[in-house]
Coordinates of C-alpha atoms and ligand atoms in Angstrom, one line a residue:
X1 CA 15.7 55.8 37.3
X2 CA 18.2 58.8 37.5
X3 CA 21.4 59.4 35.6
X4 CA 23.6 57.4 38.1
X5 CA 21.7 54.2 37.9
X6 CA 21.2 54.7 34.6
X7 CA 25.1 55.1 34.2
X8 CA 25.6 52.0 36.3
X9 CA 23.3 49.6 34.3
X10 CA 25.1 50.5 30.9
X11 CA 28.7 49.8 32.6
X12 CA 27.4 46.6 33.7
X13 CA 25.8 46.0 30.1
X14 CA 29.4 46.8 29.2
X15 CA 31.1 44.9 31.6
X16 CA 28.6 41.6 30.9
X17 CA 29.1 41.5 27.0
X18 CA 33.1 41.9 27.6
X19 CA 32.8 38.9 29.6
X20 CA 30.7 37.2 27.4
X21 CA 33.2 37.7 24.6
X22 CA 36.0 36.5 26.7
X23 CA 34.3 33.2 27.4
X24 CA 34.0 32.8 23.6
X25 CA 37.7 34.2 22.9
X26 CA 40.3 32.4 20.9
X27 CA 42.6 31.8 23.7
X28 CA 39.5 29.4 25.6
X29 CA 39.8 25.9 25.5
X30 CA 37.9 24.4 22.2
X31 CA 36.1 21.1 22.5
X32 CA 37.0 17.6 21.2
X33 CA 34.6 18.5 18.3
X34 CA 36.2 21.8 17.4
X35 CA 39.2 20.9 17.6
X36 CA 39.2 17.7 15.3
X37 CA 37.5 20.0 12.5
X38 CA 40.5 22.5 13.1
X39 CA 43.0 20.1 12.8
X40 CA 41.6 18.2 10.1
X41 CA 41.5 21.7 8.1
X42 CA 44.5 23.5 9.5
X43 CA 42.7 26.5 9.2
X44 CA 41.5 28.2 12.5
X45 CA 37.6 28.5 12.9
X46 CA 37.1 32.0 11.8
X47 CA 38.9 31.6 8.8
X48 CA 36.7 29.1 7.3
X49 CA 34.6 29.1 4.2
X50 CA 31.3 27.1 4.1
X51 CA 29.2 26.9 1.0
X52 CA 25.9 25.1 1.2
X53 CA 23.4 23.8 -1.5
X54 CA 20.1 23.1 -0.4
X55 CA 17.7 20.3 -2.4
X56 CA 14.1 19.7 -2.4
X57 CA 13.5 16.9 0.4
X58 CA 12.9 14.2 -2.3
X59 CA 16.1 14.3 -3.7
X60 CA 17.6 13.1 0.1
X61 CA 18.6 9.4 -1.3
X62 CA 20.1 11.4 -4.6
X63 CA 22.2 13.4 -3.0
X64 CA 23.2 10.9 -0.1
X65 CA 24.5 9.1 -3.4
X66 CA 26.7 11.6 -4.9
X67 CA 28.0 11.8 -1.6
X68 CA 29.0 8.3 -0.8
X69 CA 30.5 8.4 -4.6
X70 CA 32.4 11.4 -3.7
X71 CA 33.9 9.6 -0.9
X72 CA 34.5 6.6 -2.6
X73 CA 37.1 7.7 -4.3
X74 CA 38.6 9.2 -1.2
X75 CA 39.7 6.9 1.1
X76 CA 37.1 5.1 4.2
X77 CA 35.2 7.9 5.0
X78 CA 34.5 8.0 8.8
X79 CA 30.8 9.7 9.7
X80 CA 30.7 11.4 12.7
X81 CA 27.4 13.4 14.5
X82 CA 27.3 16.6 16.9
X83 CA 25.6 16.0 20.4
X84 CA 23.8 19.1 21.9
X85 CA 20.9 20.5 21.8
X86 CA 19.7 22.8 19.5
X87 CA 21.9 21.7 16.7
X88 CA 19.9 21.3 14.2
X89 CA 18.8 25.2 14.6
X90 CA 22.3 25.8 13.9
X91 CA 24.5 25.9 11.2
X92 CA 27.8 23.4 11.5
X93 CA 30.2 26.7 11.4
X94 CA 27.7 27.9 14.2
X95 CA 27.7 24.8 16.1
X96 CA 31.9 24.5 15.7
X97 CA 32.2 28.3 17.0
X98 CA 29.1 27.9 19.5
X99 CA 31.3 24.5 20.6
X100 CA 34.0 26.3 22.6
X101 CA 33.7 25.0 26.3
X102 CA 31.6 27.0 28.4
X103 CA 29.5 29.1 25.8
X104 CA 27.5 26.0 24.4
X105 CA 27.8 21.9 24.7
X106 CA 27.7 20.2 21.6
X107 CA 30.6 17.8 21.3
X108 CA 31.1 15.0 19.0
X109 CA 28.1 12.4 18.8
X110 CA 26.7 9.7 16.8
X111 CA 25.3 10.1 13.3
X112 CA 21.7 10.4 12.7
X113 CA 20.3 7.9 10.4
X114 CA 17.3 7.8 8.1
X115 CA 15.8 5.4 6.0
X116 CA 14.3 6.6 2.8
X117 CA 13.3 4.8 -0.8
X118 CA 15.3 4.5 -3.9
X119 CA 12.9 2.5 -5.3
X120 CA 9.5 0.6 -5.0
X121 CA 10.5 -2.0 -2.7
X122 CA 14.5 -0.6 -2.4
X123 CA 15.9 1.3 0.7
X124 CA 18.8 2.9 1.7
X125 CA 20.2 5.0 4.9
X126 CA 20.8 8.3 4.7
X127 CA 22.6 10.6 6.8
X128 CA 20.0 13.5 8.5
X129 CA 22.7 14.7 10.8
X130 CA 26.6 14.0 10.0
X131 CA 29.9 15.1 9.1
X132 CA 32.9 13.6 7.7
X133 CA 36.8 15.1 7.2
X134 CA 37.3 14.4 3.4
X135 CA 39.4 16.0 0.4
X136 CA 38.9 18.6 -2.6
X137 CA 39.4 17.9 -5.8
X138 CA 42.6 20.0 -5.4
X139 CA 43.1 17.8 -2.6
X140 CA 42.9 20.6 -0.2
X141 CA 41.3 19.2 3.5
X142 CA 37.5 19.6 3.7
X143 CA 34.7 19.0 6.1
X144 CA 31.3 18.0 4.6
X145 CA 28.5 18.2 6.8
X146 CA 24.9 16.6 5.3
X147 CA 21.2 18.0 7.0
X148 CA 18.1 15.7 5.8
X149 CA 14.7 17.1 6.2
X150 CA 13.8 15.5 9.4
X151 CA 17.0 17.7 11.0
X152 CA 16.1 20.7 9.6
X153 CA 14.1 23.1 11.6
X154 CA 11.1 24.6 10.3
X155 CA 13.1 24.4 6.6
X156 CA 12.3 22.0 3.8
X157 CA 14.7 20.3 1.9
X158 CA 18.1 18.8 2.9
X159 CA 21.4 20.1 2.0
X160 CA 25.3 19.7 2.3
X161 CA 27.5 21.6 3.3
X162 CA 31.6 21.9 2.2
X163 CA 33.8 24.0 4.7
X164 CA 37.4 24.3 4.2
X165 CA 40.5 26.9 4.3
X166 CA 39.6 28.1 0.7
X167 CA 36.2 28.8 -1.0
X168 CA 37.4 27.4 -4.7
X169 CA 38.1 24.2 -2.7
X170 CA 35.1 24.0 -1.1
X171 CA 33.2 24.7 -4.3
X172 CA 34.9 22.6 -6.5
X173 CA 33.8 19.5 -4.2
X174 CA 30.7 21.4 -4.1
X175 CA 30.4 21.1 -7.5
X176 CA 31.4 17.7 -7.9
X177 CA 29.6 16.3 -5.9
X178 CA 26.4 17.6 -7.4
X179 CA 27.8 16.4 -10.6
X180 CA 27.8 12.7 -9.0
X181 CA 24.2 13.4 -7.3
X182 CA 22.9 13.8 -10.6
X183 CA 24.6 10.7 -12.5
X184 CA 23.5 8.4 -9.4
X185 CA 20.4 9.7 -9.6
X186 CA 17.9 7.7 -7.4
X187 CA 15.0 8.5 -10.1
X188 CA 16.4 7.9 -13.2
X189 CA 14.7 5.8 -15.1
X190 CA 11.6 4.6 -12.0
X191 CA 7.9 5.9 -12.2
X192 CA 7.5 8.2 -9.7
X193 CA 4.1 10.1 -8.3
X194 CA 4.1 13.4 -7.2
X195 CA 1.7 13.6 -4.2
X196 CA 1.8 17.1 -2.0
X197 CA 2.1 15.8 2.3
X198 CA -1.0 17.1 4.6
X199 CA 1.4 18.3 7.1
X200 CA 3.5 21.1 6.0
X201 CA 2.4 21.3 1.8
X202 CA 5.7 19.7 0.6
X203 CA 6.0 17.7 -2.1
X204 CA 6.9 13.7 -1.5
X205 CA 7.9 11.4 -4.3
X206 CA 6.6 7.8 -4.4
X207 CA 7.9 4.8 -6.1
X208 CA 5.6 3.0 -8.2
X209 CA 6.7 -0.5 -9.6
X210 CA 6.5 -0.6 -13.2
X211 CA 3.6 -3.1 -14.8
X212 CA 3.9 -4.9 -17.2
X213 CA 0.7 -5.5 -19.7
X214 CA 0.6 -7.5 -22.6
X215 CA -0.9 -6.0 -25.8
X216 CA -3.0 -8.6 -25.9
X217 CA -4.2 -7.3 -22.1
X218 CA -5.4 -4.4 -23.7
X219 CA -8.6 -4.2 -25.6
X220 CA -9.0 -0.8 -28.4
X221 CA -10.3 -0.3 -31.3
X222 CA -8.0 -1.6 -34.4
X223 CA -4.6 0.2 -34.5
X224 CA -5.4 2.6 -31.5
X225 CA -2.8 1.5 -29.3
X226 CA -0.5 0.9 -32.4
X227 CA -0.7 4.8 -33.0
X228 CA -0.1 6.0 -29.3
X229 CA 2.6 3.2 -28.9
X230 CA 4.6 4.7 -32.1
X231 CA 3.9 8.5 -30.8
X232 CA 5.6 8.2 -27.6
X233 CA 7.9 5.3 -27.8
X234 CA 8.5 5.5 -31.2
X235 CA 9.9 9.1 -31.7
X236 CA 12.2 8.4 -28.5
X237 CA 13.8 5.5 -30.3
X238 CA 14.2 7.5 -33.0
X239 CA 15.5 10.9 -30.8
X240 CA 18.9 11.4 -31.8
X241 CA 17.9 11.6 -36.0
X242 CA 15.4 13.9 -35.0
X243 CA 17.8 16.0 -32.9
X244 CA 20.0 15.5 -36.1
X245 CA 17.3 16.7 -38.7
X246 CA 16.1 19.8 -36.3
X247 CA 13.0 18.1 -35.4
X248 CA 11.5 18.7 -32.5
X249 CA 11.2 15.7 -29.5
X250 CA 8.9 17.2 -26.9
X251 CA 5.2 15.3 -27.4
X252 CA 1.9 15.8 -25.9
X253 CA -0.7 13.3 -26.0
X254 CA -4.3 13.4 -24.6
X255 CA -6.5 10.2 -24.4
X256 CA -9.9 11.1 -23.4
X257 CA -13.3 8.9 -23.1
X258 CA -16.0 7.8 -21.1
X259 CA -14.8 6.4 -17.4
X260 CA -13.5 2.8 -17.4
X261 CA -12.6 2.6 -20.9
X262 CA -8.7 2.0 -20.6
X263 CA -7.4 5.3 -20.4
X264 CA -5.0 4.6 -17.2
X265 CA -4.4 1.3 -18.8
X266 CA -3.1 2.4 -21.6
X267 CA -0.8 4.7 -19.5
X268 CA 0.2 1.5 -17.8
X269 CA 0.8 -0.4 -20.7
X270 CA 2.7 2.2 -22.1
X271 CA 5.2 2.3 -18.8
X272 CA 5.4 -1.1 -19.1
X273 CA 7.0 -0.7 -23.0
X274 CA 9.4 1.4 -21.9
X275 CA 11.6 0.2 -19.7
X276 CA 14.7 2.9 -18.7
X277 CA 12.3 5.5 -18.9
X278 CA 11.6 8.3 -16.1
X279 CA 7.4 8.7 -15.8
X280 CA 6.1 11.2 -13.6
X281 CA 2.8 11.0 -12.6
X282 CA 0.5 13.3 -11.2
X283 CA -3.4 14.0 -10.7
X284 CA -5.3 16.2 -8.6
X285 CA -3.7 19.0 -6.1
X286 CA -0.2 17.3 -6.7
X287 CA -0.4 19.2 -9.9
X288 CA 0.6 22.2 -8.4
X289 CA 4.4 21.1 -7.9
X290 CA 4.3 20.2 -12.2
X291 CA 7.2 22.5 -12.4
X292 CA 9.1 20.6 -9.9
X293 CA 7.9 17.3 -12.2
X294 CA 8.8 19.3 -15.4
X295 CA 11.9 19.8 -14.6
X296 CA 12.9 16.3 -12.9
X297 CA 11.3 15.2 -16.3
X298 CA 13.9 17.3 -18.4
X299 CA 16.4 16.4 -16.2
X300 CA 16.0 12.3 -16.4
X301 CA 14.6 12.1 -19.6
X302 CA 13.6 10.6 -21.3
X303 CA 10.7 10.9 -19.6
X304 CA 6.9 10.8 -19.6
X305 CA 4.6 13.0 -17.6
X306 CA 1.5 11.4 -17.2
X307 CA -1.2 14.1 -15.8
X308 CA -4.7 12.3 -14.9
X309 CA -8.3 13.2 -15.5
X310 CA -7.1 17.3 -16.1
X311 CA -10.3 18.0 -16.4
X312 CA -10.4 18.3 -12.6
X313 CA -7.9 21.0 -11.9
X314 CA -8.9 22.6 -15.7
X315 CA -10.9 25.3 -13.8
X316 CA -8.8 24.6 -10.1
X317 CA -7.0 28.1 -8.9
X318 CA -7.4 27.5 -5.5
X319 CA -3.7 25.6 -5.5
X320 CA -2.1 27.8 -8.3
X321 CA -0.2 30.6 -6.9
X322 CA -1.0 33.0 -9.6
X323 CA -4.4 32.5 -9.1
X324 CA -4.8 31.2 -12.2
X325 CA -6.3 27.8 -13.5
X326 CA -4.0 25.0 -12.5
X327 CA -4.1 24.0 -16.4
X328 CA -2.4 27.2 -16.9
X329 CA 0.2 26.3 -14.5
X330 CA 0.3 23.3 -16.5
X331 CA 0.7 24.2 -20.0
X332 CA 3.2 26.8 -18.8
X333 CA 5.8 24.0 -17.5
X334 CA 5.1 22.3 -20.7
X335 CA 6.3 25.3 -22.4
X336 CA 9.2 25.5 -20.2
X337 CA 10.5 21.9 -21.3
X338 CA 12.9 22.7 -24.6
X339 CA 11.7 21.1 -27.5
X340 CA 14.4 19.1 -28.2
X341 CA 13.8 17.4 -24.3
X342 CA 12.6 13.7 -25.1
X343 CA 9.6 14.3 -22.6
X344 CA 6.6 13.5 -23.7
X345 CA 3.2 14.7 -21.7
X346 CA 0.6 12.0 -21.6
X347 CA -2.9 13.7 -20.4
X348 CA -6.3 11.7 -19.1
X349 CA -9.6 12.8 -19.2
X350 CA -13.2 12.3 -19.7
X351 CA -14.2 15.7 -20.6
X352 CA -12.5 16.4 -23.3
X353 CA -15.2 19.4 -24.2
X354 CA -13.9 21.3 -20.9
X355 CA -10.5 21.1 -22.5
X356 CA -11.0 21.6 -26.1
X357 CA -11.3 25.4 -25.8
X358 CA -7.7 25.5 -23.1
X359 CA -6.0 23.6 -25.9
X360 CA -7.2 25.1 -28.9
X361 CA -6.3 28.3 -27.1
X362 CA -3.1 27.2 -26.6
X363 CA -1.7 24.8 -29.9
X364 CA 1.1 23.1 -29.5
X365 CA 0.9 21.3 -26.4
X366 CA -1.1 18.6 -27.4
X367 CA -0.3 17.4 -30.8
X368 CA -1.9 13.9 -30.8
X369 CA -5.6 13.6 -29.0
X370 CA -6.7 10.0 -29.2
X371 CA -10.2 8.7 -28.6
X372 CA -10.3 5.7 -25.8
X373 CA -14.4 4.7 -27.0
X374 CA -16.4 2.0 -25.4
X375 CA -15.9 -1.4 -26.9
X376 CA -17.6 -2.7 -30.2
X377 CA -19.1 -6.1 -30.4
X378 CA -15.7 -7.1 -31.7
X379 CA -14.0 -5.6 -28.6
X380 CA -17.2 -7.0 -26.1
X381 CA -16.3 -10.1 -26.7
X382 CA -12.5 -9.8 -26.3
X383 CA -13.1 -8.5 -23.4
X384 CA -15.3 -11.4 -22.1
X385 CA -12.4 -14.1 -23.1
X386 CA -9.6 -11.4 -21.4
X387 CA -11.4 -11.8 -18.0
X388 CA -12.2 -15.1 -18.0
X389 CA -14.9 -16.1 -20.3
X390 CA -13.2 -17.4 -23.3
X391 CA -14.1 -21.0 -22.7
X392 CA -17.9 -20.3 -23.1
X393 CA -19.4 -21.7 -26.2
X394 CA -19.7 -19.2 -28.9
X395 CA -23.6 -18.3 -29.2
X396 CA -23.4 -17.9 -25.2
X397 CA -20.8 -15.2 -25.6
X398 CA -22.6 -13.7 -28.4
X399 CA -25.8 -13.7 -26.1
X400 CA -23.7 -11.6 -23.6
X401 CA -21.6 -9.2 -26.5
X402 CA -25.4 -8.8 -27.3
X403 CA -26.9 -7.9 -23.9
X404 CA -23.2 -5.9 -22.9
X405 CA -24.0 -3.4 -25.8
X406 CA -22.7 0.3 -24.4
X407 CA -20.5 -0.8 -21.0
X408 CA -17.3 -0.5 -20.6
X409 CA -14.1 -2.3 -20.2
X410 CA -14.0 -2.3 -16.8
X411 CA -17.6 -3.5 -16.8
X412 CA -16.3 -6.9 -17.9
X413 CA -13.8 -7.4 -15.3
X414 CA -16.2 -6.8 -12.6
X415 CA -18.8 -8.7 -14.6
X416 CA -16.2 -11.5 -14.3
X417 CA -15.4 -11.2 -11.0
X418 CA -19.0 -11.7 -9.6
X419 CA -19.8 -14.6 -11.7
X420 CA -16.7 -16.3 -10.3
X421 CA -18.2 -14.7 -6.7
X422 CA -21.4 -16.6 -7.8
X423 CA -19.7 -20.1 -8.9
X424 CA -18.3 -19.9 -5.6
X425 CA -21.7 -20.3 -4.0
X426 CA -21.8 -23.5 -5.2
X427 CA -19.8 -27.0 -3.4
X428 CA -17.9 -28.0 -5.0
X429 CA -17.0 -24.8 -6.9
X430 CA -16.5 -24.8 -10.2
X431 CA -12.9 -24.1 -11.7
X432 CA -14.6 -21.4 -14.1
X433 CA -17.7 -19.6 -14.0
X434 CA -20.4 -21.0 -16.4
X435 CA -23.3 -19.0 -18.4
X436 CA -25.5 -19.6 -15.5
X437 CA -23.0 -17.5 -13.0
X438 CA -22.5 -14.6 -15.9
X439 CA -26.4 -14.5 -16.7
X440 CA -27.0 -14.0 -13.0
X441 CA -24.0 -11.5 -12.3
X442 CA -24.9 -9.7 -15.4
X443 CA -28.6 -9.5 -14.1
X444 CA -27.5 -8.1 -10.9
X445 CA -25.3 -5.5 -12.9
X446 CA -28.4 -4.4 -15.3
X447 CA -31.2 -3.4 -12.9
X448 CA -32.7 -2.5 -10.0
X449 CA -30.3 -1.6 -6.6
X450 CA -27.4 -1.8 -9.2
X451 CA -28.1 1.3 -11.6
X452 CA -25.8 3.2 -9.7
X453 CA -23.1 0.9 -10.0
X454 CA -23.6 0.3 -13.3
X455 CA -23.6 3.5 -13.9
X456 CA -20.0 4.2 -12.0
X457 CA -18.8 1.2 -14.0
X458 CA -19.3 2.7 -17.2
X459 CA -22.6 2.4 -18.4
X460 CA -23.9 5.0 -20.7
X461 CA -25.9 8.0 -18.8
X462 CA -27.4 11.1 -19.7
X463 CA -25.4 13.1 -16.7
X464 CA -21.7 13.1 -18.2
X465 CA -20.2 12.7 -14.9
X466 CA -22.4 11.9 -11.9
X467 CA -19.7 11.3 -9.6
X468 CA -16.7 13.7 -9.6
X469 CA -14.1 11.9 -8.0
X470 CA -10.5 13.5 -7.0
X471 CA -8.2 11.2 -7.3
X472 CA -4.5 11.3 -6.2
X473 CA -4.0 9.6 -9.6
X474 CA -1.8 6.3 -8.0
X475 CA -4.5 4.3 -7.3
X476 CA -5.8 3.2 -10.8
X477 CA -2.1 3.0 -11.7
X478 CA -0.9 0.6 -8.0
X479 CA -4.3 -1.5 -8.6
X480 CA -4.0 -5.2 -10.4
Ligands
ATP501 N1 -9.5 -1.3 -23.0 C1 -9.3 -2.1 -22.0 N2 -8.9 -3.4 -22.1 C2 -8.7 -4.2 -21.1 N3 -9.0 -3.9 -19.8 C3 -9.5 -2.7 -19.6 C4 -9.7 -1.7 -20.6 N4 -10.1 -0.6 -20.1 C5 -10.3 -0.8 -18.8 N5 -9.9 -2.0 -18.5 C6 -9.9 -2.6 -17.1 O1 -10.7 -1.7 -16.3 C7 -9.9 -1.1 -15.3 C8 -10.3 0.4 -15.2 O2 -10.0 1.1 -16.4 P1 -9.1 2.4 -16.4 O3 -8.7 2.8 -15.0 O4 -8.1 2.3 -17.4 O5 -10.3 3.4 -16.9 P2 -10.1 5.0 -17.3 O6 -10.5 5.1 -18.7 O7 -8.8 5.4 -16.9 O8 -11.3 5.6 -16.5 P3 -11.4 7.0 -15.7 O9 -11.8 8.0 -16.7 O10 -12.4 6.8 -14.7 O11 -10.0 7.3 -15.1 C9 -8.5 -1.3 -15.8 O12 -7.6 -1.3 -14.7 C10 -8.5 -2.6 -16.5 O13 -8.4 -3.7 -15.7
MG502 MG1 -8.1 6.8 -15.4

């Protein structure tokens, strides 16, 4: 190429991005869409002020709350969408200055829906794509525009955004409208779990609906439940003359024993007692977003983290992003909780000897460890009449309290369950199983081809754990 040409191609460079910048010049006709926002505000495009806050992708239904309560208060709010491609790469200022006729083509549209839970068996819509012409608290015009994660491209979360004339106008009903996210808060007071999505390594929040266990459903040694009952519902009903005396609120409690002995069930029952109260639960991987649940924990308390069977992510760093052991990661967001937070943690496990070192190493976190043992001959046999066996005659139930010595709880119920499976055999079945169904079932459970699920059930064995099992910790807590 030689000067000349050279010389040409950079006058026509010239010449092209001077045309370009006509096309998108003030004096060009706007679209429907710009122009509606313009009027609304009164404030030409490239004087306006956006300010955005963006919100984990969980808290969609939260903030699509504070929003409507925002509006409520402000007249029938009418939701409008942008048509066009490629809007949800853009920001709305982008789109309203990319809108001018003949540079880009999004114009008014309809507003994209989404359906999302505010509850275990509750829905609402939210907006993923929409605007709506509203006013500040200083009653100064604004536009707020609302992105769900479905809208976003390649970003997590969802957001809103306030544009108007003036930035203290648009953050004051930034502000505000936070403050109304918060107080409508979608999670206050619902058991959520904390589970971490294949696809992109977010973090999605389930419902869970809350059980409801009798303390006669649950079957411990004399006083047990009593004790972790009056730990962590006890001191929260007590919170504010604590607060008042300088005591501290924050609890950690660890229930450890053999597998199937009622440790998730007494987590269940315990969420069942307390009604109103926020409980996060997490297990496994998920554990890696407990700051995220250490924080929505301070922020709805009170509030109980439950973390199941630690012991599996004691010595995990794969998912830490320190590199150090998830329990770490752990123990550090239960540091980060003030004291005076009513939050209690609530830890499961079965190896409490892989523990005992982490915790002593760090004192404070845990400052009531409670044994969950397998049942005594007392406990046996209240177990037998729980599931179903109560209407035996007394020396037949000894007989099995007798030949039951070492299972476990949930032994019993699946004890229970086959003799019924066995009465059933019979026509016409009986209403309840009789001796003859348990001796058999109970047979089945104690030898031969059923060792190994005898020994998953709960029966003592020299290995302390033969079957590691990751769990995503909801499904000992959704079962029954
Ligand atoms: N103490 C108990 N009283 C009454 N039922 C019980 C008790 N323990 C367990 N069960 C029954 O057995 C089922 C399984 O028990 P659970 O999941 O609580 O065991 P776990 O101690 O958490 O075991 P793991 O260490 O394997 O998590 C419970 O859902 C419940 O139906
Ligand atoms: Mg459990």
């Amino acid at each position: 190429m030689d000067l000349q040409d050279a010389q040409a191609l950079a006058r026509a460079i010239q010449k092209l991005f001077n045309d370009a910048h006509k096309v998108i010049d003030d004096s060009q006709p706007v679209s429907e869409l710009a122009a509606r926002v313009t009027e609304h505000l009164s404030c030409a495009l490239r004087d306006l002020v956006c300010v955005t806050q963006s919100f984990q992708n969980w808290e969609h239904a939260s903030l699509q709350r504070g929003v409507d309560a925002y509006l409520e208060t402000r007249g029938e709010p009418a939701w409008y969408g942008v048509s066009g491609q490629g809007r949800s790469h853009s920001d709305t200022i982008d789109i309203l200055t990319m809108s001018r006729r003949g540079f880009e083509h999004f114009e008014i549209g309809a507003v994209d829906y989404a359906t999302t839970a505010t509850g275990p068996d509750q829905t609402i819509d939210v907006v993923t794509f929409g605007l709506v012409e509203t006013f500040a608290p200083d009653g100064a015009p604004i536009l707020i525009g609302m992105r769900g994660p479905a809208e976003m491209f390649r970003r997590e979360g969802c957001r809103v955004e306030v544009i108007a004339a003036s930035r203290a106008s648009a953050t004051a009903a930034r502000e505000e409208i936070e403050r109304l996210m918060r107080r409508h808060d979608v999670m206050r007071g619902q058991i959520l779990t904390f589970g971490v999505s294949e696809h992109r390594g977010n973090s999605l929040v389930t419902f869970l609906p809350r059980p409801a266990l009798g303390p006669d459903e649950v079957i411990l040694p004399e006083g047990v439940l009593e004790t972790v009952e009056r730990h962590v519902a006890g001191i929260g009903r007590h919170a504010r003359a604590l607060l008042a005396r300088g005591r501290h609120l924050k609890r950690g409690l660890l229930l450890h024993g053999p597998p199937g002995t009622g440790k998730t069930h007494t987590v269940r029952y315990l969420m069942g007692r307390m009604p109103g109260v926020t409980v996060v639960v997490m297990a496994g991987t998920a554990l890696r977003a407990v700051s995220d649940a250490a924080a929505l924990a301070r922020r709805l308390q009170p509030a109980i983290v439950v973390v199941e069977d630690v012991d599996l992510i004691a010595h995990e760093r794969r998912f830490s992003e320190e590199g150090s052991p998830l329990l770490f990661t752990l123990f550090d967001a239960m540091d980060g909780i003030g004291a005076d937070a009513d939050v209690t943690f609530v830890l499961t496990t079965n190896r409490a000897d892989l523990l005992e070192e982490a915790l002593a190493g760090r004192p404070g976190r845990v400052d009531l460890a409670v044994e969950v043992p397998r049942p005594d001959p007392v406990r046996r046999a209240a177990l037998l009449r729980l599931y179903g066996a109560g209407h035996l005659a007394e020396p037949d139930l000894e007989r099995l309290v007798t030949r039951t010595e070492g299972m476990t709880a949930s032994f019993f119920k699946e004890l229970l369950r086959r003799a019924v499976l066995e009465s059933l055999r019979e026509d016409p079945a009986p209403d309840r199983p009789g001796m003859a169904h348990l001796t058999v079932a109970l047979e089945e459970m104690l030898h031969g081809h059923e060792a190994l699920t005898r020994s998953l059930l709960g029966a003592p064995r020299p290995a302390p754990r033969p079957v590691p099992r990751v769990t995503d910790g909801t499904e000992g807590l959704l079962s029954e």
